[in-house]
Amino acid sequence: MAELFQLQIVSPNRVFYEGEVTMVEMNTSDGEMGVYAKHIPLTTVVAPGLVTIHEESDVKFAAIHSGFAVIMPDKVTIMAEVAEWPDEIDIDRAEDSKTRAERRLAEADPSTDIVRAEMSLRRALTRIEASQK
């Protein structure tokens, strides 16, 4: 049996998740990362994407939109700009956001903030993916 460690995910408006887990997977600025108990201490930037929470007898998925994680051997804390469970996501709104971002990127308007449009698209795709879990 895998060893347990504490996971806490907080957003500006709530403690999103708190509990013992066997593993957590997340997207970081350096790529995908999986963390088990006794991981070396590390601080990393969390990129928009799914967070997979492996509990002893269950797996949960959540959408995370940017932040950072503090990883210690016995605890991982993720501070997220936004954290959402799949049932909290308005799929129609996410689809509309995806369409708007794709349109902005396709127009090639010089006044368009490309980085902002790409991040908007990434958040929308994350929400859509999470809602399908």
PDB file of C-alpha atoms in Angstrom:
ATOM      1  CA  MET A   1       0.000   0.000   0.000  1.00  0.00           C
ATOM      2  CA  ALA A   2       1.266   3.473  -0.873  1.00  0.00           C
ATOM      3  CA  GLU A   3       2.244   5.832   1.896  1.00  0.00           C
ATOM      4  CA  LEU A   4      -0.131   8.709   2.676  1.00  0.00           C
ATOM      5  CA  PHE A   5       0.642  12.424   2.891  1.00  0.00           C
ATOM      6  CA  GLN A   6      -1.405  15.574   3.426  1.00  0.00           C
ATOM      7  CA  LEU A   7      -2.755  17.520   0.453  1.00  0.00           C
ATOM      8  CA  GLN A   8      -4.265  20.956   0.777  1.00  0.00           C
ATOM      9  CA  ILE A   9      -5.606  22.956  -2.166  1.00  0.00           C
ATOM     10  CA  VAL A  10      -6.607  26.525  -1.392  1.00  0.00           C
ATOM     11  CA  SER A  11      -8.037  29.282  -3.536  1.00  0.00           C
ATOM     12  CA  PRO A  12      -8.665  32.906  -2.568  1.00  0.00           C
ATOM     13  CA  ASN A  13     -12.253  32.170  -1.520  1.00  0.00           C
ATOM     14  CA  ARG A  14     -12.028  28.738   0.154  1.00  0.00           C
ATOM     15  CA  VAL A  15     -10.084  25.718   1.264  1.00  0.00           C
ATOM     16  CA  PHE A  16     -10.897  23.635  -1.791  1.00  0.00           C
ATOM     17  CA  TYR A  17      -9.530  20.273  -0.639  1.00  0.00           C
ATOM     18  CA  GLU A  18      -7.874  18.940   2.471  1.00  0.00           C
ATOM     19  CA  GLY A  19      -7.095  15.301   3.138  1.00  0.00           C
ATOM     20  CA  GLU A  20      -4.694  12.377   3.032  1.00  0.00           C
ATOM     21  CA  VAL A  21      -3.683  11.118  -0.395  1.00  0.00           C
ATOM     22  CA  THR A  22      -1.342   8.572  -1.933  1.00  0.00           C
ATOM     23  CA  MET A  23      -0.456  10.759  -4.941  1.00  0.00           C
ATOM     24  CA  VAL A  24      -1.316  14.049  -6.612  1.00  0.00           C
ATOM     25  CA  GLU A  25      -0.766  14.864 -10.288  1.00  0.00           C
ATOM     26  CA  MET A  26      -0.705  18.407 -11.671  1.00  0.00           C
ATOM     27  CA  ASN A  27       0.472  20.509 -14.575  1.00  0.00           C
ATOM     28  CA  THR A  28       3.401  22.783 -13.850  1.00  0.00           C
ATOM     29  CA  SER A  29       5.301  25.325 -15.905  1.00  0.00           C
ATOM     30  CA  ASP A  30       7.881  22.563 -16.498  1.00  0.00           C
ATOM     31  CA  GLY A  31       5.363  19.888 -17.527  1.00  0.00           C
ATOM     32  CA  GLU A  32       3.249  17.280 -15.793  1.00  0.00           C
ATOM     33  CA  MET A  33       4.261  16.252 -12.285  1.00  0.00           C
ATOM     34  CA  GLY A  34       3.237  13.429  -9.994  1.00  0.00           C
ATOM     35  CA  VAL A  35       4.027  13.624  -6.293  1.00  0.00           C
ATOM     36  CA  TYR A  36       4.203  10.801  -3.757  1.00  0.00           C
ATOM     37  CA  ALA A  37       5.010  10.915  -0.038  1.00  0.00           C
ATOM     38  CA  LYS A  38       8.618  11.747   0.853  1.00  0.00           C
ATOM     39  CA  HIS A  39       9.126  13.906  -2.243  1.00  0.00           C
ATOM     40  CA  ILE A  40      12.081  16.262  -2.037  1.00  0.00           C
ATOM     41  CA  PRO A  41      11.155  19.804  -0.966  1.00  0.00           C
ATOM     42  CA  LEU A  42      10.210  21.880  -3.994  1.00  0.00           C
ATOM     43  CA  THR A  43       8.253  24.968  -4.970  1.00  0.00           C
ATOM     44  CA  THR A  44       6.783  25.050  -8.477  1.00  0.00           C
ATOM     45  CA  VAL A  45       4.460  27.142 -10.620  1.00  0.00           C
ATOM     46  CA  VAL A  46       1.142  25.382 -11.301  1.00  0.00           C
ATOM     47  CA  ALA A  47      -0.168  25.788 -14.840  1.00  0.00           C
ATOM     48  CA  PRO A  48      -3.843  25.545 -15.818  1.00  0.00           C
ATOM     49  CA  GLY A  49      -4.908  21.930 -16.046  1.00  0.00           C
ATOM     50  CA  LEU A  50      -6.429  18.988 -14.276  1.00  0.00           C
ATOM     51  CA  VAL A  51      -5.295  17.996 -10.822  1.00  0.00           C
ATOM     52  CA  THR A  52      -5.715  14.288 -10.149  1.00  0.00           C
ATOM     53  CA  ILE A  53      -6.093  13.458  -6.471  1.00  0.00           C
ATOM     54  CA  HIS A  54      -5.393   9.821  -5.583  1.00  0.00           C
ATOM     55  CA  GLU A  55      -6.984   8.940  -2.258  1.00  0.00           C
ATOM     56  CA  GLU A  56      -6.627   5.477  -0.719  1.00  0.00           C
ATOM     57  CA  SER A  57      -9.835   4.211  -2.302  1.00  0.00           C
ATOM     58  CA  ASP A  58     -10.873   6.925  -4.786  1.00  0.00           C
ATOM     59  CA  VAL A  59      -9.562   9.213  -7.509  1.00  0.00           C
ATOM     60  CA  LYS A  60     -10.868  12.772  -7.823  1.00  0.00           C
ATOM     61  CA  PHE A  61     -10.356  15.313 -10.565  1.00  0.00           C
ATOM     62  CA  ALA A  62     -10.422  19.106 -10.363  1.00  0.00           C
ATOM     63  CA  ALA A  63      -9.705  22.035 -12.660  1.00  0.00           C
ATOM     64  CA  ILE A  64      -6.945  24.342 -11.453  1.00  0.00           C
ATOM     65  CA  HIS A  65      -6.189  27.710 -13.045  1.00  0.00           C
ATOM     66  CA  SER A  66      -2.680  28.853 -12.211  1.00  0.00           C
ATOM     67  CA  GLY A  67      -0.948  29.204  -8.892  1.00  0.00           C
ATOM     68  CA  PHE A  68       1.943  27.534  -7.183  1.00  0.00           C
ATOM     69  CA  ALA A  69       2.651  24.451  -5.114  1.00  0.00           C
ATOM     70  CA  VAL A  70       4.833  23.925  -2.089  1.00  0.00           C
ATOM     71  CA  ILE A  71       5.926  20.299  -1.896  1.00  0.00           C
ATOM     72  CA  MET A  72       7.345  18.869   1.314  1.00  0.00           C
ATOM     73  CA  PRO A  73       8.015  15.217   2.209  1.00  0.00           C
ATOM     74  CA  ASP A  74       4.799  14.947   4.254  1.00  0.00           C
ATOM     75  CA  LYS A  75       2.552  17.670   2.769  1.00  0.00           C
ATOM     76  CA  VAL A  76       1.709  19.339  -0.544  1.00  0.00           C
ATOM     77  CA  THR A  77      -0.018  22.705  -0.583  1.00  0.00           C
ATOM     78  CA  ILE A  78      -1.391  24.029  -3.861  1.00  0.00           C
ATOM     79  CA  MET A  79      -2.394  27.693  -3.885  1.00  0.00           C
ATOM     80  CA  ALA A  80      -4.603  28.130  -6.910  1.00  0.00           C
ATOM     81  CA  GLU A  81      -6.077  31.205  -8.532  1.00  0.00           C
ATOM     82  CA  VAL A  82      -9.224  29.124  -9.200  1.00  0.00           C
ATOM     83  CA  ALA A  83     -10.058  25.529  -8.246  1.00  0.00           C
ATOM     84  CA  GLU A  84     -13.266  23.828  -9.422  1.00  0.00           C
ATOM     85  CA  TRP A  85     -14.833  20.390  -9.072  1.00  0.00           C
ATOM     86  CA  PRO A  86     -16.350  19.012 -12.303  1.00  0.00           C
ATOM     87  CA  ASP A  87     -19.918  19.499 -11.029  1.00  0.00           C
ATOM     88  CA  GLU A  88     -19.218  23.205 -10.360  1.00  0.00           C
ATOM     89  CA  ILE A  89     -18.326  23.936 -13.982  1.00  0.00           C
ATOM     90  CA  ASP A  90     -20.823  25.616 -16.298  1.00  0.00           C
ATOM     91  CA  ILE A  91     -20.049  23.687 -19.487  1.00  0.00           C
ATOM     92  CA  ASP A  92     -21.972  26.097 -21.745  1.00  0.00           C
ATOM     93  CA  ARG A  93     -19.969  29.017 -20.401  1.00  0.00           C
ATOM     94  CA  ALA A  94     -16.717  27.076 -20.870  1.00  0.00           C
ATOM     95  CA  GLU A  95     -17.654  26.235 -24.487  1.00  0.00           C
ATOM     96  CA  ASP A  96     -18.485  29.912 -25.170  1.00  0.00           C
ATOM     97  CA  SER A  97     -15.165  30.987 -23.673  1.00  0.00           C
ATOM     98  CA  LYS A  98     -13.325  28.450 -25.815  1.00  0.00           C
ATOM     99  CA  THR A  99     -15.054  29.721 -28.969  1.00  0.00           C
ATOM    100  CA  ARG A 100     -14.259  33.386 -28.131  1.00  0.00           C
ATOM    101  CA  ALA A 101     -10.590  32.611 -27.437  1.00  0.00           C
ATOM    102  CA  GLU A 102     -10.216  30.587 -30.636  1.00  0.00           C
ATOM    103  CA  ARG A 103     -11.831  33.400 -32.624  1.00  0.00           C
ATOM    104  CA  ARG A 104      -9.480  36.005 -31.088  1.00  0.00           C
ATOM    105  CA  LEU A 105      -6.456  33.873 -31.919  1.00  0.00           C
ATOM    106  CA  ALA A 106      -7.620  33.181 -35.490  1.00  0.00           C
ATOM    107  CA  GLU A 107      -8.350  36.862 -36.284  1.00  0.00           C
ATOM    108  CA  ALA A 108      -4.666  37.832 -35.987  1.00  0.00           C
ATOM    109  CA  ASP A 109      -5.697  41.349 -34.937  1.00  0.00           C
ATOM    110  CA  PRO A 110      -2.533  43.229 -33.887  1.00  0.00           C
ATOM    111  CA  SER A 111      -4.384  44.696 -30.891  1.00  0.00           C
ATOM    112  CA  THR A 112      -5.199  41.219 -29.536  1.00  0.00           C
ATOM    113  CA  ASP A 113      -3.295  40.212 -26.418  1.00  0.00           C
ATOM    114  CA  ILE A 114      -2.168  36.789 -27.664  1.00  0.00           C
ATOM    115  CA  VAL A 115      -0.911  35.544 -24.287  1.00  0.00           C
ATOM    116  CA  ARG A 116      -4.208  36.464 -22.635  1.00  0.00           C
ATOM    117  CA  ALA A 117      -6.214  34.775 -25.405  1.00  0.00           C
ATOM    118  CA  GLU A 118      -4.065  31.627 -25.157  1.00  0.00           C
ATOM    119  CA  MET A 119      -4.514  31.485 -21.374  1.00  0.00           C
ATOM    120  CA  SER A 120      -8.258  31.971 -21.771  1.00  0.00           C
ATOM    121  CA  LEU A 121      -8.336  29.085 -24.241  1.00  0.00           C
ATOM    122  CA  ARG A 122      -6.285  26.894 -21.903  1.00  0.00           C
ATOM    123  CA  ARG A 123      -8.619  27.620 -18.958  1.00  0.00           C
ATOM    124  CA  ALA A 124     -11.678  26.859 -21.083  1.00  0.00           C
ATOM    125  CA  LEU A 125     -10.186  23.568 -22.302  1.00  0.00           C
ATOM    126  CA  THR A 126      -9.298  22.630 -18.717  1.00  0.00           C
ATOM    127  CA  ARG A 127     -12.878  23.285 -17.603  1.00  0.00           C
ATOM    128  CA  ILE A 128     -14.270  21.238 -20.482  1.00  0.00           C
ATOM    129  CA  GLU A 129     -11.893  18.348 -19.754  1.00  0.00           C
ATOM    130  CA  ALA A 130     -12.698  18.421 -16.027  1.00  0.00           C
ATOM    131  CA  SER A 131     -16.442  18.480 -16.658  1.00  0.00           C
ATOM    132  CA  GLN A 132     -16.112  15.250 -18.640  1.00  0.00           C
ATOM    133  CA  LYS A 133     -14.511  13.402 -15.698  1.00  0.00           C
TER     134      LYS A 133
END
